[in-house]
Amino acid sequence: MELITVDDVRAAAERVRGVVVRTPLLPCPWDEGELWLKPESLQPTGAFKLRGAYNALAALRPEKGVVTHSSGNHGQALAYAARAFGVPCVVVSPRVAPAVKVDAMRRLGAEVLLVDSDERMESAQAVAEERGLTLIPPFDHREVIAGQGTIGLEIAEDLPEADVVLVPVGGGGLASGVATALKALRPGTRVLGVEPALAADAAESLEKGELIRWPAEMSYRTIADGVRTNLSERTFAHLRAHLGGVVTVTEEEIRAAMLTLARSARIVAEPSGAVALAAYLAGKTPPGRTVAVVSGGNVDPRLLSEVLAIS
């Protein structure tokens, strides 16, 4: 399988310029100057997914519209991009997706179809065939991966001396893109993926050297709804080639990271957005100057209230 290159990421950066927020690197003085946060929660749709979704539409220019399957963040991003290009957007979402994300997709103009968790991919493909729409999956797509990789370009420019970059892993599109960019531009920087122990298919896949898929009933145990998805053959190939490894975090560590982000960094993060910092705070990552990507902030208000109530 042909992997994307840093040139693909650079092309994506040109396409998304002026639409995607170039998020800053925020130093964390409460951590003795060794930690920076990359707050993708500042994107217009509240998560990094806008980078890949907009790049895909800008590259493909679908005339009849687009369809995808998503628990929320990619769906919001694709709806936002589709609205900018003036085309329809359909999102097939699992019934258990957070209501805050489903409502946001609809506000952005998407038609949302709710299905059982294990039917989302097949349902999206069926809609694409029936309506003649272009399917843009949340991670298993070259242009989507290249768009997410623009985060790596920005980190390389803003903190070239970074030793470690921590990236959440769900379907693997974000980690694939960031690792591709940084390995090319800053080969001395180690990119590590982070995922919940309750949805650790990427860690198992890389350990065994083959793609391992976890059933939904296993991965849906984690509160980190944005990273419950398995890798694809495409993202697995990218991670094998470029990623420095995967570490896992517990549910308690994810909640603790959300609390730290809110109290110390004044950043609202959804569980998936907090997993990278969770690994750092738990002492599971190598020492050195570290960037933790806060991938999104679209958190259910009730869950956020529970987390903030932790003493």
PDB file of C-alpha atoms in Angstrom, residues 4-206:
ATOM      1  CA  ILE A   4       1.398   9.420   2.047  1.00  0.00           C
ATOM      2  CA  THR A   5       4.518  11.599   2.163  1.00  0.00           C
ATOM      3  CA  VAL A   6       5.399  14.905   3.750  1.00  0.00           C
ATOM      4  CA  ASP A   7       4.746  16.506   0.341  1.00  0.00           C
ATOM      5  CA  ASP A   8       1.122  15.338   0.579  1.00  0.00           C
ATOM      6  CA  VAL A   9       0.933  16.966   4.005  1.00  0.00           C
ATOM      7  CA  ARG A  10       2.411  20.200   2.680  1.00  0.00           C
ATOM      8  CA  ALA A  11      -0.174  20.231  -0.126  1.00  0.00           C
ATOM      9  CA  ALA A  12      -2.901  19.752   2.460  1.00  0.00           C
ATOM     10  CA  ALA A  13      -1.564  22.674   4.482  1.00  0.00           C
ATOM     11  CA  GLU A  14      -2.013  24.938   1.467  1.00  0.00           C
ATOM     12  CA  ARG A  15      -5.581  23.747   0.914  1.00  0.00           C
ATOM     13  CA  VAL A  16      -6.705  24.277   4.501  1.00  0.00           C
ATOM     14  CA  ARG A  17      -4.909  27.583   5.014  1.00  0.00           C
ATOM     15  CA  GLY A  18      -7.327  30.297   6.126  1.00  0.00           C
ATOM     16  CA  VAL A  19     -10.019  27.781   7.096  1.00  0.00           C
ATOM     17  CA  VAL A  20      -8.341  25.670   9.744  1.00  0.00           C
ATOM     18  CA  VAL A  21      -7.017  27.414  12.849  1.00  0.00           C
ATOM     19  CA  ARG A  22      -3.250  27.207  13.199  1.00  0.00           C
ATOM     20  CA  THR A  23      -3.406  26.215  16.836  1.00  0.00           C
ATOM     21  CA  PRO A  24      -0.621  27.398  19.167  1.00  0.00           C
ATOM     22  CA  LEU A  25       1.665  25.362  21.344  1.00  0.00           C
ATOM     23  CA  LEU A  26       0.833  26.284  24.928  1.00  0.00           C
ATOM     24  CA  PRO A  27       3.647  25.957  27.472  1.00  0.00           C
ATOM     25  CA  CYS A  28       2.643  24.473  30.812  1.00  0.00           C
ATOM     26  CA  PRO A  29       4.535  26.331  33.546  1.00  0.00           C
ATOM     27  CA  TRP A  30       2.938  24.049  36.117  1.00  0.00           C
ATOM     28  CA  ASP A  31       5.071  21.236  34.663  1.00  0.00           C
ATOM     29  CA  GLU A  32       8.546  22.796  34.975  1.00  0.00           C
ATOM     30  CA  GLY A  33       8.795  23.783  31.321  1.00  0.00           C
ATOM     31  CA  GLU A  34       8.902  20.301  29.790  1.00  0.00           C
ATOM     32  CA  LEU A  35       5.320  20.099  28.499  1.00  0.00           C
ATOM     33  CA  TRP A  36       3.418  21.874  25.735  1.00  0.00           C
ATOM     34  CA  LEU A  37      -0.204  21.397  24.694  1.00  0.00           C
ATOM     35  CA  LYS A  38      -1.523  21.537  21.123  1.00  0.00           C
ATOM     36  CA  PRO A  39      -5.200  22.542  21.672  1.00  0.00           C
ATOM     37  CA  GLU A  40      -7.111  21.305  18.626  1.00  0.00           C
ATOM     38  CA  SER A  41     -10.244  21.982  20.661  1.00  0.00           C
ATOM     39  CA  LEU A  42      -9.878  25.545  19.328  1.00  0.00           C
ATOM     40  CA  GLN A  43     -10.879  24.499  15.808  1.00  0.00           C
ATOM     41  CA  PRO A  44     -14.260  25.855  14.599  1.00  0.00           C
ATOM     42  CA  THR A  45     -15.806  22.402  15.047  1.00  0.00           C
ATOM     43  CA  GLY A  46     -14.027  21.740  18.333  1.00  0.00           C
ATOM     44  CA  ALA A  47     -11.620  19.040  17.128  1.00  0.00           C
ATOM     45  CA  PHE A  48      -8.709  18.323  14.771  1.00  0.00           C
ATOM     46  CA  LYS A  49     -10.963  16.503  12.298  1.00  0.00           C
ATOM     47  CA  LEU A  50     -11.622  19.668  10.292  1.00  0.00           C
ATOM     48  CA  ARG A  51      -8.108  19.471   8.875  1.00  0.00           C
ATOM     49  CA  GLY A  52      -8.666  16.124   7.160  1.00  0.00           C
ATOM     50  CA  ALA A  53     -12.296  16.672   6.198  1.00  0.00           C
ATOM     51  CA  TYR A  54     -11.699  20.032   4.557  1.00  0.00           C
ATOM     52  CA  ASN A  55      -8.590  18.813   2.754  1.00  0.00           C
ATOM     53  CA  ALA A  56     -10.508  15.864   1.325  1.00  0.00           C
ATOM     54  CA  LEU A  57     -13.308  18.070  -0.010  1.00  0.00           C
ATOM     55  CA  ALA A  58     -10.862  20.632  -1.375  1.00  0.00           C
ATOM     56  CA  ALA A  59      -8.930  17.896  -3.190  1.00  0.00           C
ATOM     57  CA  LEU A  60     -11.898  15.892  -4.502  1.00  0.00           C
ATOM     58  CA  ARG A  61     -14.537  18.599  -5.113  1.00  0.00           C
ATOM     59  CA  PRO A  62     -17.529  16.215  -4.976  1.00  0.00           C
ATOM     60  CA  GLU A  63     -20.510  17.709  -6.822  1.00  0.00           C
ATOM     61  CA  LYS A  64     -23.404  15.604  -5.487  1.00  0.00           C
ATOM     62  CA  GLY A  65     -22.391  15.654  -1.840  1.00  0.00           C
ATOM     63  CA  VAL A  66     -20.612  13.541   0.733  1.00  0.00           C
ATOM     64  CA  VAL A  67     -21.366  10.830   3.251  1.00  0.00           C
ATOM     65  CA  THR A  68     -19.402   9.433   6.152  1.00  0.00           C
ATOM     66  CA  HIS A  69     -19.691   7.355   9.307  1.00  0.00           C
ATOM     67  CA  SER A  70     -18.733   9.046  12.558  1.00  0.00           C
ATOM     68  CA  SER A  71     -19.469   9.208  16.260  1.00  0.00           C
ATOM     69  CA  GLY A  72     -19.396  12.969  15.982  1.00  0.00           C
ATOM     70  CA  ASN A  73     -16.145  14.881  15.454  1.00  0.00           C
ATOM     71  CA  HIS A  74     -15.472  13.832  11.857  1.00  0.00           C
ATOM     72  CA  GLY A  75     -19.165  14.197  11.114  1.00  0.00           C
ATOM     73  CA  GLN A  76     -19.148  17.771  12.396  1.00  0.00           C
ATOM     74  CA  ALA A  77     -16.006  18.547  10.432  1.00  0.00           C
ATOM     75  CA  LEU A  78     -17.380  17.102   7.198  1.00  0.00           C
ATOM     76  CA  ALA A  79     -20.677  18.947   7.653  1.00  0.00           C
ATOM     77  CA  TYR A  80     -18.785  22.200   8.196  1.00  0.00           C
ATOM     78  CA  ALA A  81     -16.643  21.632   5.111  1.00  0.00           C
ATOM     79  CA  ALA A  82     -19.608  20.533   2.992  1.00  0.00           C
ATOM     80  CA  ARG A  83     -21.477  23.682   3.929  1.00  0.00           C
ATOM     81  CA  ALA A  84     -18.477  25.758   2.843  1.00  0.00           C
ATOM     82  CA  PHE A  85     -18.457  23.976  -0.533  1.00  0.00           C
ATOM     83  CA  GLY A  86     -22.251  24.137  -0.879  1.00  0.00           C
ATOM     84  CA  VAL A  87     -22.891  20.375  -1.083  1.00  0.00           C
ATOM     85  CA  PRO A  88     -25.094  18.025   0.990  1.00  0.00           C
ATOM     86  CA  CYS A  89     -23.646  15.941   3.811  1.00  0.00           C
ATOM     87  CA  VAL A  90     -24.970  12.709   5.345  1.00  0.00           C
ATOM     88  CA  VAL A  91     -23.489  11.261   8.518  1.00  0.00           C
ATOM     89  CA  VAL A  92     -24.170   7.707   9.676  1.00  0.00           C
ATOM     90  CA  SER A  93     -23.665   7.687  13.425  1.00  0.00           C
ATOM     91  CA  PRO A  94     -23.937   5.003  16.130  1.00  0.00           C
ATOM     92  CA  ARG A  95     -27.014   5.255  18.319  1.00  0.00           C
ATOM     93  CA  VAL A  96     -24.776   5.567  21.384  1.00  0.00           C
ATOM     94  CA  ALA A  97     -22.983   8.659  20.060  1.00  0.00           C
ATOM     95  CA  PRO A  98     -23.060  11.588  22.524  1.00  0.00           C
ATOM     96  CA  ALA A  99     -26.142  13.717  21.979  1.00  0.00           C
ATOM     97  CA  VAL A 100     -24.015  16.876  22.077  1.00  0.00           C
ATOM     98  CA  LYS A 101     -22.160  15.681  18.970  1.00  0.00           C
ATOM     99  CA  VAL A 102     -25.256  14.491  17.107  1.00  0.00           C
ATOM    100  CA  ASP A 103     -26.976  17.820  17.747  1.00  0.00           C
ATOM    101  CA  ALA A 104     -23.906  19.714  16.553  1.00  0.00           C
ATOM    102  CA  MET A 105     -23.787  17.739  13.286  1.00  0.00           C
ATOM    103  CA  ARG A 106     -27.410  18.585  12.612  1.00  0.00           C
ATOM    104  CA  ARG A 107     -26.886  22.265  13.394  1.00  0.00           C
ATOM    105  CA  LEU A 108     -24.150  22.327  10.782  1.00  0.00           C
ATOM    106  CA  GLY A 109     -26.609  21.031   8.193  1.00  0.00           C
ATOM    107  CA  ALA A 110     -25.842  17.321   8.138  1.00  0.00           C
ATOM    108  CA  GLU A 111     -28.495  14.660   7.749  1.00  0.00           C
ATOM    109  CA  VAL A 112     -27.737  12.234  10.587  1.00  0.00           C
ATOM    110  CA  LEU A 113     -28.758   8.583  10.344  1.00  0.00           C
ATOM    111  CA  LEU A 114     -28.519   6.612  13.608  1.00  0.00           C
ATOM    112  CA  VAL A 115     -27.668   2.903  13.379  1.00  0.00           C
ATOM    113  CA  ASP A 116     -26.218   0.146  15.554  1.00  0.00           C
ATOM    114  CA  SER A 117     -22.491   0.561  16.201  1.00  0.00           C
ATOM    115  CA  ASP A 118     -21.450  -2.409  14.038  1.00  0.00           C
ATOM    116  CA  GLU A 119     -23.534  -1.200  11.058  1.00  0.00           C
ATOM    117  CA  ARG A 120     -22.101   2.268  10.566  1.00  0.00           C
ATOM    118  CA  MET A 121     -19.538   1.502   7.833  1.00  0.00           C
ATOM    119  CA  GLU A 122     -21.845  -0.703   5.774  1.00  0.00           C
ATOM    120  CA  SER A 123     -24.697   1.799   6.113  1.00  0.00           C
ATOM    121  CA  ALA A 124     -22.515   4.681   4.934  1.00  0.00           C
ATOM    122  CA  GLN A 125     -21.386   2.676   1.905  1.00  0.00           C
ATOM    123  CA  ALA A 126     -25.010   1.834   1.081  1.00  0.00           C
ATOM    124  CA  VAL A 127     -26.020   5.507   1.256  1.00  0.00           C
ATOM    125  CA  ALA A 128     -23.111   6.445  -1.004  1.00  0.00           C
ATOM    126  CA  GLU A 129     -24.211   3.935  -3.632  1.00  0.00           C
ATOM    127  CA  GLU A 130     -27.917   4.754  -3.412  1.00  0.00           C
ATOM    128  CA  ARG A 131     -27.517   8.535  -3.615  1.00  0.00           C
ATOM    129  CA  GLY A 132     -24.354   8.871  -5.652  1.00  0.00           C
ATOM    130  CA  LEU A 133     -22.492  10.585  -2.818  1.00  0.00           C
ATOM    131  CA  THR A 134     -18.748  10.563  -2.271  1.00  0.00           C
ATOM    132  CA  LEU A 135     -17.737   8.533   0.775  1.00  0.00           C
ATOM    133  CA  ILE A 136     -15.157  10.281   2.934  1.00  0.00           C
ATOM    134  CA  PRO A 137     -14.354   8.006   5.872  1.00  0.00           C
ATOM    135  CA  PRO A 138     -13.030   9.450   9.135  1.00  0.00           C
ATOM    136  CA  PHE A 139      -9.497   8.061   8.804  1.00  0.00           C
ATOM    137  CA  ASP A 140      -9.120   5.438   6.049  1.00  0.00           C
ATOM    138  CA  HIS A 141      -8.428   7.995   3.316  1.00  0.00           C
ATOM    139  CA  ARG A 142      -5.211   9.490   1.921  1.00  0.00           C
ATOM    140  CA  GLU A 143      -6.404  13.092   1.888  1.00  0.00           C
ATOM    141  CA  VAL A 144      -7.866  12.820   5.377  1.00  0.00           C
ATOM    142  CA  ILE A 145      -4.575  11.486   6.741  1.00  0.00           C
ATOM    143  CA  ALA A 146      -2.626  14.204   4.935  1.00  0.00           C
ATOM    144  CA  GLY A 147      -4.882  16.868   6.400  1.00  0.00           C
ATOM    145  CA  GLN A 148      -4.395  15.591   9.933  1.00  0.00           C
ATOM    146  CA  GLY A 149      -0.665  15.582   9.295  1.00  0.00           C
ATOM    147  CA  THR A 150      -0.659  19.389   9.144  1.00  0.00           C
ATOM    148  CA  ILE A 151      -0.549  19.269  12.952  1.00  0.00           C
ATOM    149  CA  GLY A 152       2.878  17.670  12.605  1.00  0.00           C
ATOM    150  CA  LEU A 153       4.051  20.443  10.292  1.00  0.00           C
ATOM    151  CA  GLU A 154       3.040  23.062  12.829  1.00  0.00           C
ATOM    152  CA  ILE A 155       4.752  21.262  15.721  1.00  0.00           C
ATOM    153  CA  ALA A 156       7.943  20.923  13.677  1.00  0.00           C
ATOM    154  CA  GLU A 157       7.930  24.658  13.000  1.00  0.00           C
ATOM    155  CA  ASP A 158       6.953  25.821  16.485  1.00  0.00           C
ATOM    156  CA  LEU A 159       9.029  23.444  18.618  1.00  0.00           C
ATOM    157  CA  PRO A 160      11.745  21.841  16.460  1.00  0.00           C
ATOM    158  CA  GLU A 161      13.559  20.690  19.586  1.00  0.00           C
ATOM    159  CA  ALA A 162      10.640  18.541  20.805  1.00  0.00           C
ATOM    160  CA  ASP A 163      11.743  15.125  22.039  1.00  0.00           C
ATOM    161  CA  VAL A 164       8.337  13.430  22.226  1.00  0.00           C
ATOM    162  CA  VAL A 165       4.944  14.077  20.624  1.00  0.00           C
ATOM    163  CA  LEU A 166       1.927  12.276  22.075  1.00  0.00           C
ATOM    164  CA  VAL A 167      -1.060  11.679  19.798  1.00  0.00           C
ATOM    165  CA  PRO A 168      -4.413   9.978  20.514  1.00  0.00           C
ATOM    166  CA  VAL A 169      -5.096   6.861  18.454  1.00  0.00           C
ATOM    167  CA  GLY A 170      -8.527   5.658  17.400  1.00  0.00           C
ATOM    168  CA  GLY A 171      -8.762   4.846  13.713  1.00  0.00           C
ATOM    169  CA  GLY A 172      -5.189   6.044  13.374  1.00  0.00           C
ATOM    170  CA  GLY A 173      -5.592   8.881  10.864  1.00  0.00           C
ATOM    171  CA  LEU A 174      -4.254  11.567  13.198  1.00  0.00           C
ATOM    172  CA  ALA A 175      -1.283   9.516  14.370  1.00  0.00           C
ATOM    173  CA  SER A 176      -0.527   8.436  10.785  1.00  0.00           C
ATOM    174  CA  GLY A 177      -0.407  11.988   9.491  1.00  0.00           C
ATOM    175  CA  VAL A 178       1.499  13.503  12.404  1.00  0.00           C
ATOM    176  CA  ALA A 179       4.058  10.687  12.486  1.00  0.00           C
ATOM    177  CA  THR A 180       4.573  10.933   8.710  1.00  0.00           C
ATOM    178  CA  ALA A 181       5.288  14.654   8.887  1.00  0.00           C
ATOM    179  CA  LEU A 182       7.520  14.594  11.946  1.00  0.00           C
ATOM    180  CA  LYS A 183       9.579  11.577  10.884  1.00  0.00           C
ATOM    181  CA  ALA A 184      10.409  13.408   7.658  1.00  0.00           C
ATOM    182  CA  LEU A 185      11.057  16.821   9.178  1.00  0.00           C
ATOM    183  CA  ARG A 186      12.306  16.030  12.698  1.00  0.00           C
ATOM    184  CA  PRO A 187      13.554  12.426  12.728  1.00  0.00           C
ATOM    185  CA  GLY A 188      14.899  12.914  16.256  1.00  0.00           C
ATOM    186  CA  THR A 189      11.389  13.491  17.609  1.00  0.00           C
ATOM    187  CA  ARG A 190       9.644  10.345  18.807  1.00  0.00           C
ATOM    188  CA  VAL A 191       5.918  10.204  18.056  1.00  0.00           C
ATOM    189  CA  LEU A 192       3.922   7.956  20.373  1.00  0.00           C
ATOM    190  CA  GLY A 193       0.286   6.969  20.074  1.00  0.00           C
ATOM    191  CA  VAL A 194      -1.961   6.836  23.136  1.00  0.00           C
ATOM    192  CA  GLU A 195      -5.195   4.912  23.491  1.00  0.00           C
ATOM    193  CA  PRO A 196      -7.418   3.661  26.316  1.00  0.00           C
ATOM    194  CA  ALA A 197      -6.575   0.261  27.739  1.00  0.00           C
ATOM    195  CA  LEU A 198     -10.226  -0.648  27.109  1.00  0.00           C
ATOM    196  CA  ALA A 199      -9.817   0.024  23.374  1.00  0.00           C
ATOM    197  CA  ALA A 200      -6.204  -0.990  22.807  1.00  0.00           C
ATOM    198  CA  ASP A 201      -6.446  -2.567  19.366  1.00  0.00           C
ATOM    199  CA  ALA A 202      -3.611  -0.414  17.984  1.00  0.00           C
ATOM    200  CA  ALA A 203      -1.218  -1.441  20.751  1.00  0.00           C
ATOM    201  CA  GLU A 204      -2.076  -5.103  20.199  1.00  0.00           C
ATOM    202  CA  SER A 205      -1.801  -4.785  16.419  1.00  0.00           C
ATOM    203  CA  LEU A 206       1.656  -3.212  16.535  1.00  0.00           C
TER     204      LEU A 206
END
